[in-house]
Coordinates of C-alpha atoms in Angstrom, one line a residue:
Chain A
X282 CA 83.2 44.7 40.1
X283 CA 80.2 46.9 41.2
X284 CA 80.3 50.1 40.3
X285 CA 79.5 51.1 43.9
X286 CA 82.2 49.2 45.5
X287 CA 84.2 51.0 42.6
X288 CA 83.4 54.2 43.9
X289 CA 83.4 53.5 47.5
X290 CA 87.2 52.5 46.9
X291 CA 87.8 55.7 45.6
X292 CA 86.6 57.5 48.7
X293 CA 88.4 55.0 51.5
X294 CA 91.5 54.7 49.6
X295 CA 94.6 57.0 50.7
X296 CA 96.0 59.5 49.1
X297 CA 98.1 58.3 45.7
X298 CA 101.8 58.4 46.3
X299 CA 102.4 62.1 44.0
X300 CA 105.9 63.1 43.3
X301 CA 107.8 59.8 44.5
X302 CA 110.8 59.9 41.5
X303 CA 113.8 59.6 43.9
X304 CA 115.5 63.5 43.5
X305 CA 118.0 65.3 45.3
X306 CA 117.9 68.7 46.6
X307 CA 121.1 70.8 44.8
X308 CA 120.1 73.6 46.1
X309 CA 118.0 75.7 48.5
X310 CA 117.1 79.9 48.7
X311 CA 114.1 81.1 50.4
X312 CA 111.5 78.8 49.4
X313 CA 112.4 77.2 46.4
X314 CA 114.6 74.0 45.5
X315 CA 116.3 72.6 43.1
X316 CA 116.1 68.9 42.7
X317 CA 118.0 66.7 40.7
X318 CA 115.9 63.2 39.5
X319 CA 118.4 60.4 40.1
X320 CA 119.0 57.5 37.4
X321 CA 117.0 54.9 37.4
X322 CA 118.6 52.1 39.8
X323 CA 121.0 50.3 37.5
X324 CA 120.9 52.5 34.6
X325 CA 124.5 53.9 33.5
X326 CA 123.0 57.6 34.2
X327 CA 122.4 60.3 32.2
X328 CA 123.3 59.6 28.3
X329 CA 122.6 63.3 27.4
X330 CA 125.2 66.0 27.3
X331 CA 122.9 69.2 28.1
X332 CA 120.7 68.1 31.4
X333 CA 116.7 69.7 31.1
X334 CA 115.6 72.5 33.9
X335 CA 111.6 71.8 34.3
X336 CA 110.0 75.5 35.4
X337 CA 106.3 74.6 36.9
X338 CA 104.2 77.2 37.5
X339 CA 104.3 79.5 40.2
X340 CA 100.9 79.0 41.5
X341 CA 101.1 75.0 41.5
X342 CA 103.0 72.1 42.7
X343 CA 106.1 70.9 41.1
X344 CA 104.8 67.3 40.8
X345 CA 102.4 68.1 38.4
X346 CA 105.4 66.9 36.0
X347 CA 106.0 64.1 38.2
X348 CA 102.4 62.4 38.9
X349 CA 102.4 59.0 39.7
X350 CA 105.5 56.3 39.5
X351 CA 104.8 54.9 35.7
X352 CA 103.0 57.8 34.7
X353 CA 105.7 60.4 35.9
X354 CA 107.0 63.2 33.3
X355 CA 110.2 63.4 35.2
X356 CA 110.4 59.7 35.7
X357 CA 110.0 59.0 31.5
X358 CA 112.6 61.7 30.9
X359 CA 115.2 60.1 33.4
X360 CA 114.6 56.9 31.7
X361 CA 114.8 58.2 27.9
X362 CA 118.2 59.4 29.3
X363 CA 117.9 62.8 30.1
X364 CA 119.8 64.3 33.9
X365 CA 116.6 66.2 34.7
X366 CA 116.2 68.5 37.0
X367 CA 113.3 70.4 38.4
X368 CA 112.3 74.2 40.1
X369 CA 110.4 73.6 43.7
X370 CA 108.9 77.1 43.7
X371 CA 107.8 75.9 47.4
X372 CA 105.2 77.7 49.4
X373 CA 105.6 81.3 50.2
X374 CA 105.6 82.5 53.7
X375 CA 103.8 86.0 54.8
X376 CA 106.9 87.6 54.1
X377 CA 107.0 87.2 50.6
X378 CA 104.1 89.5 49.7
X379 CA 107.2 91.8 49.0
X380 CA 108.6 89.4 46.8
X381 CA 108.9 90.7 43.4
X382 CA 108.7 89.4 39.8
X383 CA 112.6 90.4 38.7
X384 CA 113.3 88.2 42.3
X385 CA 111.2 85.4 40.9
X386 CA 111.8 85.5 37.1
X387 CA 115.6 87.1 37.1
X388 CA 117.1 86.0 40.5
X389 CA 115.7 82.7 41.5
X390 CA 115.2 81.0 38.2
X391 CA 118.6 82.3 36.8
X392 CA 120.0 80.9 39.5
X393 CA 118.6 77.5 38.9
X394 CA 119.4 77.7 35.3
X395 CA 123.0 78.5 36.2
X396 CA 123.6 76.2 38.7
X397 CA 122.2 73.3 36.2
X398 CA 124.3 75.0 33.2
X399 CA 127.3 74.8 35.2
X400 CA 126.6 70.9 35.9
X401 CA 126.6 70.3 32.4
X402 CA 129.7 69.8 30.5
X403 CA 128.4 72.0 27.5
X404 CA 127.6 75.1 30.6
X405 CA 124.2 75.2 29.3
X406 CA 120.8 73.6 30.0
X407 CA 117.4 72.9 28.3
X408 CA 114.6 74.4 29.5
X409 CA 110.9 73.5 30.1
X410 CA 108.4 75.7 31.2
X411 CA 104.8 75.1 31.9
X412 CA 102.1 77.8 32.3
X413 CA 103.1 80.6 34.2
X414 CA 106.7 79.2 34.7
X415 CA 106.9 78.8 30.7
X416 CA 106.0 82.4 30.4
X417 CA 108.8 83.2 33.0
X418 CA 111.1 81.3 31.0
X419 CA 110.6 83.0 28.3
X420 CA 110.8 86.6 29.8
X421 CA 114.2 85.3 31.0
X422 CA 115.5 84.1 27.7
X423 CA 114.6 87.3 26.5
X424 CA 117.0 88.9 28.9
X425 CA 119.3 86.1 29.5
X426 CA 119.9 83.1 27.4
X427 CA 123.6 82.5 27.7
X428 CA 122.7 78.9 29.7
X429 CA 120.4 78.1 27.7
X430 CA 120.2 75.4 25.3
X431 CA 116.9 75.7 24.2
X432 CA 113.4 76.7 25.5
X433 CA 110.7 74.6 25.4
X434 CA 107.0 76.1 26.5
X435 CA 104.0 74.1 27.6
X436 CA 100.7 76.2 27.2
X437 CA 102.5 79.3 28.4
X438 CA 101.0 82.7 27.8
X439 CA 102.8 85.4 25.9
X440 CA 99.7 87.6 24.5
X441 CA 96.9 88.4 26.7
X442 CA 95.6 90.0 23.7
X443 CA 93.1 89.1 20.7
X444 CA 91.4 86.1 21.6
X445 CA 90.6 86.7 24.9
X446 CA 89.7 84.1 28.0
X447 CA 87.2 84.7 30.7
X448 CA 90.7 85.2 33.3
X449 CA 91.7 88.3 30.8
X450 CA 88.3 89.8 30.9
X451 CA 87.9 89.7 34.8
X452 CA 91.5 90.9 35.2
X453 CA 91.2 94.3 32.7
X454 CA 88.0 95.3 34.8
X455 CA 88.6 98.6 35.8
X456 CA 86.9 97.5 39.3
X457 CA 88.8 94.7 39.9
X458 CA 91.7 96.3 42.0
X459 CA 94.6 94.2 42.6
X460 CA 96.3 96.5 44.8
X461 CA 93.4 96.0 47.3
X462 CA 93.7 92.2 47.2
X463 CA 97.7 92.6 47.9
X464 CA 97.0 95.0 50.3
X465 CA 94.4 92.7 52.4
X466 CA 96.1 89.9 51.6
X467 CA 99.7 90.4 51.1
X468 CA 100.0 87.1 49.0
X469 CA 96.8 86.4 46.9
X470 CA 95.6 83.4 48.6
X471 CA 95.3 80.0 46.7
X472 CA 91.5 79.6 47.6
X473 CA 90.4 83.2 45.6
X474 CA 92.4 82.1 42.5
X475 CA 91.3 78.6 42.6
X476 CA 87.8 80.4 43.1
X477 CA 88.7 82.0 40.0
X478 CA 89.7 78.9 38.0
X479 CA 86.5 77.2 39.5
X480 CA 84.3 80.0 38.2
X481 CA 85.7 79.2 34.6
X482 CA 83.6 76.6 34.1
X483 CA 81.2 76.0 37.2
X484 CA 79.7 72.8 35.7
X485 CA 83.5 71.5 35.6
X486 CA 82.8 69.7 39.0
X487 CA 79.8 68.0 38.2
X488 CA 81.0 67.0 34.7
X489 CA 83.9 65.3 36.4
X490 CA 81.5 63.7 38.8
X491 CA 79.9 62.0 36.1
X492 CA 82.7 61.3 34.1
X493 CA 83.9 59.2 36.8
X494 CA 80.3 57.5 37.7
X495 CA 80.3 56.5 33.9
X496 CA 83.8 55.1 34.3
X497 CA 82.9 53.1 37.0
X498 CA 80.0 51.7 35.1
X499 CA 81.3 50.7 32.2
X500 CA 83.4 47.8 32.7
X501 CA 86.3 47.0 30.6
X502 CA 86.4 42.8 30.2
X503 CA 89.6 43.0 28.3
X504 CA 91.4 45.1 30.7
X505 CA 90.6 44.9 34.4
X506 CA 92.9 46.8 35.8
X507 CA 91.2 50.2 33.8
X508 CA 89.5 51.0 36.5
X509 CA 91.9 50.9 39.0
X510 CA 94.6 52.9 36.4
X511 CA 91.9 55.2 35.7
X512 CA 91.0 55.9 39.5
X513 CA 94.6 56.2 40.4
X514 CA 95.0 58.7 37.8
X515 CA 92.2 60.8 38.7
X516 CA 92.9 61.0 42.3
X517 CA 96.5 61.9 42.0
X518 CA 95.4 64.8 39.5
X519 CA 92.9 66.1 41.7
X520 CA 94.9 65.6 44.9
X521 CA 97.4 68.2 42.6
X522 CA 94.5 70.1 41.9
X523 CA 93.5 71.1 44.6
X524 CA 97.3 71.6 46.4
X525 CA 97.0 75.1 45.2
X526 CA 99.7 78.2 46.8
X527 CA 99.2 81.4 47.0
X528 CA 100.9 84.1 44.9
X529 CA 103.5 86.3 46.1
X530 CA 101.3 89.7 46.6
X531 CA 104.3 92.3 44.8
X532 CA 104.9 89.4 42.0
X533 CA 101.3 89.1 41.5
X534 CA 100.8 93.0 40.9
X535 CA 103.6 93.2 38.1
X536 CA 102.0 90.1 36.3
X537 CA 98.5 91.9 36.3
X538 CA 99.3 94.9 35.6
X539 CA 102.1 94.6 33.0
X540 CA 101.1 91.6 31.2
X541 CA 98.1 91.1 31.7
X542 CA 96.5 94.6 31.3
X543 CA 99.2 96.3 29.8
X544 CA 100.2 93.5 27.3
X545 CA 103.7 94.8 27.5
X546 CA 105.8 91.3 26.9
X547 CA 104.1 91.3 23.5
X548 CA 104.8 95.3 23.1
X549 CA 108.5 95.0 23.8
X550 CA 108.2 97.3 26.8
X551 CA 108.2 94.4 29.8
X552 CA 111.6 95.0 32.0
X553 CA 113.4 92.0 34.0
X554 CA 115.3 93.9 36.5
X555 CA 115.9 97.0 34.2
X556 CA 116.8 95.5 31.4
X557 CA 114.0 95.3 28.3
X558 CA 112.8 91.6 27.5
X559 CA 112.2 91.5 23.7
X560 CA 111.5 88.3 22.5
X561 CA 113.1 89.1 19.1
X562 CA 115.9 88.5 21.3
X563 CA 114.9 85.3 21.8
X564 CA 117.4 83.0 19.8
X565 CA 117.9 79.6 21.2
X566 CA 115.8 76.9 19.5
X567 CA 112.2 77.2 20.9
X568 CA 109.5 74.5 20.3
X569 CA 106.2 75.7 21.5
X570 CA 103.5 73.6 22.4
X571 CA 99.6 74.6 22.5
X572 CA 96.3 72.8 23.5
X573 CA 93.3 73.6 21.5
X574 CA 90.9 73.1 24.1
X575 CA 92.7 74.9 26.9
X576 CA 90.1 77.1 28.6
X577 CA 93.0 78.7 31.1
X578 CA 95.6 79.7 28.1
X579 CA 93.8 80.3 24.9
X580 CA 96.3 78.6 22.6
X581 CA 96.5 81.2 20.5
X582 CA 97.7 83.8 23.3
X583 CA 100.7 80.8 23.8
X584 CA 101.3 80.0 20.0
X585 CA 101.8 83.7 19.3
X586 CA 105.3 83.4 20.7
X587 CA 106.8 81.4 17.6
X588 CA 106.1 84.3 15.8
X589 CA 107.6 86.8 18.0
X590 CA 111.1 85.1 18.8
X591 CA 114.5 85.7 16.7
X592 CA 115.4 82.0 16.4
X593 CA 115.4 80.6 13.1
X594 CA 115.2 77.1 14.5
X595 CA 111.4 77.1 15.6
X596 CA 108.6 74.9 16.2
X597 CA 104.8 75.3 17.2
X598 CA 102.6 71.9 18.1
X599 CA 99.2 72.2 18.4
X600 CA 97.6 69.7 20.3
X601 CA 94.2 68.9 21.1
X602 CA 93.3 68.1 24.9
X603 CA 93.0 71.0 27.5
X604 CA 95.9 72.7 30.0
X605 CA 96.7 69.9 32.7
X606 CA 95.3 66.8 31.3
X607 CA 97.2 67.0 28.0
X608 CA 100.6 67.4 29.5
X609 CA 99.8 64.1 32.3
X610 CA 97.9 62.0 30.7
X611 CA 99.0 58.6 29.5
X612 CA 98.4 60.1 25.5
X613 CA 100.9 62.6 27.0
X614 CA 103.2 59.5 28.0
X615 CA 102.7 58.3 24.7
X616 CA 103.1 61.0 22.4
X617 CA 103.7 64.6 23.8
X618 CA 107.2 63.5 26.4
X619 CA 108.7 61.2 23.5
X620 CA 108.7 64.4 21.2
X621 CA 109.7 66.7 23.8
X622 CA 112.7 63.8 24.1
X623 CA 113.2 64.0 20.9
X624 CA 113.5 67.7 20.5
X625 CA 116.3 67.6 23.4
X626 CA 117.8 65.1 21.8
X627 CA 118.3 66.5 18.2
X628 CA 119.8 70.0 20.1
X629 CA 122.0 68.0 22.6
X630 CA 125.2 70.0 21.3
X631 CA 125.7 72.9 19.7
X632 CA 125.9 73.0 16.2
X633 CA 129.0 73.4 15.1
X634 CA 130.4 71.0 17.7
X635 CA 127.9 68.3 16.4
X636 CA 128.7 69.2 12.9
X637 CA 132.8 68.8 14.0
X638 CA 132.3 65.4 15.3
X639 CA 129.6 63.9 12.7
X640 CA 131.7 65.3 9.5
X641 CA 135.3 66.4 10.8
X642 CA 135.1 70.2 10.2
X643 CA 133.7 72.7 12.0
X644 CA 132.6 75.7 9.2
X645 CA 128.9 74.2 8.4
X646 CA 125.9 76.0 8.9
X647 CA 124.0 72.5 8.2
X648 CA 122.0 71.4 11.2
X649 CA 119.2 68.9 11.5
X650 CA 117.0 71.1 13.3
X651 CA 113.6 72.2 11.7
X652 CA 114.2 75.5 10.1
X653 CA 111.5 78.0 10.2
X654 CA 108.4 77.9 12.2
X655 CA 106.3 74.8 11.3
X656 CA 102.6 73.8 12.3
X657 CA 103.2 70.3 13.4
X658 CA 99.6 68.1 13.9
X659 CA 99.8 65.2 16.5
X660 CA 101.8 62.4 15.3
X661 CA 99.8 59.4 14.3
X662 CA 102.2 56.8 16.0
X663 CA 104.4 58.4 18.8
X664 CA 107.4 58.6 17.7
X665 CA 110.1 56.6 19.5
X666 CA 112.4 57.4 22.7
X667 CA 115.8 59.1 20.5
X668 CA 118.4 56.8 20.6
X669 CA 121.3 58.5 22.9
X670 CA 124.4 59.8 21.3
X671 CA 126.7 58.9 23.3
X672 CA 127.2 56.8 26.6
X673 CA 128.4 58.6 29.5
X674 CA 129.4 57.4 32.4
X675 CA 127.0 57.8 35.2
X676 CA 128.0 61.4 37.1
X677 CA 127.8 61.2 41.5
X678 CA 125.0 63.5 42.5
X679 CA 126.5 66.7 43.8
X680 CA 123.9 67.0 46.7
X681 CA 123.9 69.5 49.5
X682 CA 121.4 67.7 51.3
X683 CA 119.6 64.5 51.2
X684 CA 116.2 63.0 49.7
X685 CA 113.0 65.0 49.9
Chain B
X213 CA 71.4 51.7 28.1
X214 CA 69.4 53.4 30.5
X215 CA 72.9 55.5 32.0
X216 CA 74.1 56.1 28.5
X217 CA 70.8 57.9 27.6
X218 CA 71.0 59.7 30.9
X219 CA 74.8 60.6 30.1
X220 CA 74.1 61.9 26.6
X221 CA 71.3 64.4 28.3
X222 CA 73.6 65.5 31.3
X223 CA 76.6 66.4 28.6
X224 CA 74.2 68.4 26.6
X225 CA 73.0 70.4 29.4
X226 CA 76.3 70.3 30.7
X227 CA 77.5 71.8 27.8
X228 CA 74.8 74.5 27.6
X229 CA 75.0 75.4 30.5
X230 CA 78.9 76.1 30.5
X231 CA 78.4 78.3 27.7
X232 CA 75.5 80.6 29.5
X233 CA 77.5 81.1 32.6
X234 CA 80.4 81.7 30.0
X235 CA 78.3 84.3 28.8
X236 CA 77.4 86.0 31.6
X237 CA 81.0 85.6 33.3
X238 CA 82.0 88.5 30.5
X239 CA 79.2 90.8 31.2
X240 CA 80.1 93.9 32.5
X241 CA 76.7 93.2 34.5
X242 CA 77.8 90.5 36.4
X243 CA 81.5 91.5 36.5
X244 CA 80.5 95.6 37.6
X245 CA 78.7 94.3 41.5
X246 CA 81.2 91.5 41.6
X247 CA 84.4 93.5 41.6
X248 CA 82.9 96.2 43.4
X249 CA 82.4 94.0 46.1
X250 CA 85.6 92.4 46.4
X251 CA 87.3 95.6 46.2
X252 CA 84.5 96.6 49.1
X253 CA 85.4 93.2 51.2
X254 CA 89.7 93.9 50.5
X255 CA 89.7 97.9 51.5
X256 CA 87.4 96.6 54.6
X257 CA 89.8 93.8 55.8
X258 CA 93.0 96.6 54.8
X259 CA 91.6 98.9 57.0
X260 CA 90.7 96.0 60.0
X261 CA 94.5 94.7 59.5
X262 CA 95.8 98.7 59.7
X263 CA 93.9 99.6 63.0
X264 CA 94.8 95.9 64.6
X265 CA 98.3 97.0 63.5
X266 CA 98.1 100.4 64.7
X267 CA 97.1 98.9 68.3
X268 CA 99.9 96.8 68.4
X269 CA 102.0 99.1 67.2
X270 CA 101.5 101.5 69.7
X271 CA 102.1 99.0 72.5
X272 CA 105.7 99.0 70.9
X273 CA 105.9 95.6 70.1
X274 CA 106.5 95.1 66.4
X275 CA 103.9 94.7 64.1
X276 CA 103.1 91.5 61.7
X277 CA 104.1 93.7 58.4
X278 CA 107.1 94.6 60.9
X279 CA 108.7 91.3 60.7
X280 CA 107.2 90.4 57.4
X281 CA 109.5 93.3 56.2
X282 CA 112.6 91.9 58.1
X283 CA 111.9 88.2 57.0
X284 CA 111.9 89.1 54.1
X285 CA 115.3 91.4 54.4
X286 CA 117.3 88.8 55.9
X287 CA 115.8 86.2 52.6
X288 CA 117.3 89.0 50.4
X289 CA 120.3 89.3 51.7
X290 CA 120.9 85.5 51.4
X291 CA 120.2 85.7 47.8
X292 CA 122.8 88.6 47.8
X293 CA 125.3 86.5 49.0
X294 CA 124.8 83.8 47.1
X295 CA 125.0 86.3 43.9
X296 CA 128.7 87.4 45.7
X297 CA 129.1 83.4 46.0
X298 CA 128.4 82.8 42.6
X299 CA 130.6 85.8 41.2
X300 CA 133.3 85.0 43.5
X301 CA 133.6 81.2 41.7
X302 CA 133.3 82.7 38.5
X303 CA 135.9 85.5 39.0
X304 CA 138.2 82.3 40.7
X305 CA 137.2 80.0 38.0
X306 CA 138.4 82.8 34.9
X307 CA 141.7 83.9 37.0
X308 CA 142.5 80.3 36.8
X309 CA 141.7 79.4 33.2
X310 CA 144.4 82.4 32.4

């Protein structure tokens, strides 16, 4: 095809269908939703004891871990077995510039946590957090990890220390005053911080350009539908990209000021609604997982955290690829969900009630976990979707409410 | 041939470039003026927002950070109740188990 046509579809064509993996809503508060993926149609449901919480970031949409249908993060997990289930932080209204970060990080996401623990016939959940929502979920882990199965964090920042990004530097200027922004403001709107993540890299939207230009170019003979993949794929993550929401003004104070500036989660001295959030405390099984090119989290202010926690059953991945396109892209499909599958998988009951059914008694301290941190490199050959332990039989959605 | 020449030159620059502006994205130079304006442009609209406010205030008709603040009451106190909710299940659901 002609690379201008090429293009010229990309512009006409309508927006890619984001975020279509049939979910119900489980529950609503203020803004935010829970939703509940449903089994694939036909499937005998969920083949997983402990169901997986997703925690987005505040700042973006949810469906950044459900993209497109065949390249959906959501959509792989459902299939692979897993009840999955994922935060809608939702767009805040003008009223929640007062909105603070124990109402985020303590009331609203322990609440999801708990109401997907209690769902789960174990009372305790798996939980994924991306970015900003993976440092919230670790802050509450610190605090409160009674429903929690395990943590799993996706390029989420712990130390805003040592190696320091251009976001650190412009936030620790003594005349950048975020009061004044709250103030004007009340929430920070989406279009200064996307400024902000623009003014990372200003060449980024020119390079991108050209990337897709040379794309269109270069014609693949032995697979025609590239393109069209390719486009698909590109639109949907810029259509994300740019569906930005703004940051809860009182929320956005604490972050700046006590993380960022003060560097107090890594100090011990952060608070979650009075009480201190050490990660020492920290002892669910953690995997950790860091992109070397990620100009938004330095992966070393992310990978610091296996370091930090108490849990003896510890893992740090370092991938390469940057912050979004390593999580959703189809390598990611390949190689980054299977593992996070697999890491669910292996930690689907606790110990000792694994260790009762495999081997009849219930004093070992054997588990098949990976003890001690380890520096794992990309697998060659993605490993494959873990067989599921047990068959279950498929459980009725408890919806409030219908579809989204 | 011709685009893949082109190409190799544009990522060069491209990456040059990125790591100038990186550069002077971290200088206290560039970051001094910058964040003295935006704190400039934020106390300016603060100030515009308080007198607007003021003015409407005084009209007695209640102001936007008036119902902001009681939005956002009435969204705390259905979290509150859904904390009661949730610790009224729990209490029901441990009176039962003994």
């Amino acid at each position: 095809m002609n690379p201008f046509a090429k293009l010229a579809g990309m512009v006409t064509k309508p927006k890619p269908p984001v975020g279509t993996t049939p979910a119900d809503v489980i529950h609503r508060e203020n803004k935010w939703r829970l939703l509940r993926y449903r089994p694939a149609a036909g499937s005998a449901g969920p083949r997983f004891e402990t169901p997986v919480l997703l925690v987005p970031s505040l700042i973006n949409r949810h469906y950044v871990m459900d993209l497109l249908p065949g390249k959906s993060m959501a959509e792989d997990l459902v299939k692979a077995g897993h009840d999955v289930y994922c935060l809608d932080w939702g767009t805040p209204g003008d009223e929640d510039r007062h909105l603070t970060f124990d109402d985020v990080c303590d009331r609203y996401l322990g609440r999801a946590i708990r109401k997907v623990a209690k769902l789960s016939p174990r009372g305790k959940t798996h939980v994924l957090g991306y970015c900003l929502g993976g440092t919230m979920s670790t802050i509450h882990a610190a605090v409160h990890q009674e429903h929690i199965a395990s943590l799993l964090v996706l390029a989420a920042p712990v130390s805003f220390e040592g190696e320091v990004g251009l976001l650190e530097t412009w936030t620790r200027m003594p005349s950048f005053n975020v009061g004044d922004i709250v103030e004007a403001f009340g929430n920070v709107p989406w279009q200064l911080m996307q400024s902000a993540f623009t003014m990372l890299r200003p060449t980024l939207a020119l390079s991108k350009a050209v990337h897709v230009v040379d794309k269109a170019v270069k014609d693949d003979p032995i697979n025609a539908n590239k393109w069209e993949e390719f486009s698909e794929g590109f639109r949907a993550l810029e259509t994300w990209g740019n569906d930005n929401v703004s940051f809860p003004g009182a929320c956005y104070v604490r972050y700046i000021e006590e993380l960022y500036r003060k560097d107090s989660l890594m100090k011990g001295t952060f608070t979650l609604s009075g009480k201190a959030a050490r990660l020492e405390k920290i002892t669910v099984p953690t995997m950790c997982i860091v992109f070397e090119h990620d100009n938004i989290v330095p992966w070393q202010n992310a990978a610091v955290l296996v370091d930090q926690i108490g849990s003896t059953d510890k893992e740090l991945l370092k991938l390469p690829g940057g912050h979004v396109g390593a999580v959703v892209s189809r390598g990611a499909q390949k190689a980054l969900w299977p593992r996070m599958s697999a890491f669910w998988a292996k930690r689907d009951a606790d110990v000792k009630v694994r260790v009762t059914a495999e081997h009849g008694h219930a004093n070992g301290h054997a588990n098949g976990h990976t003890n001690g941190a380890a520096v794992a490199a990309e697998p060659a050959s993605a490993p494959a979707m873990p067989p599921p332990p047990r068959a279950k039989k498929a459980k009725k959605s408890p919806t409030r409410s219908g579809g989204r | 041939m011709i685009w893949d020449t082109w190409k190799k030159g544009f990522d060069a620059w491209e990456n040059a470039t990125a790591k100038y502006t990186e550069h002077w994205m971290k200088s206290p130079l560039v970051l001094g003026p910058t964040g003295a304006l935006l704190g400039g442009a934020m106390k300016a609209k603060a100030a515009y927002d308080k007198a607007a406010s003021q003015w409407v205030g005084s009209l007695g008709m209640a102001t936007k950070r008036d119902q902001e603040r009681a939005l956002h009451t009435l969204n705390q106190l259905e979290s509150r109740l859904l904390d009661l909710e949730e610790r009224l299940v729990d209490a029901t659901t441990s009176h039962k188990k003994d």
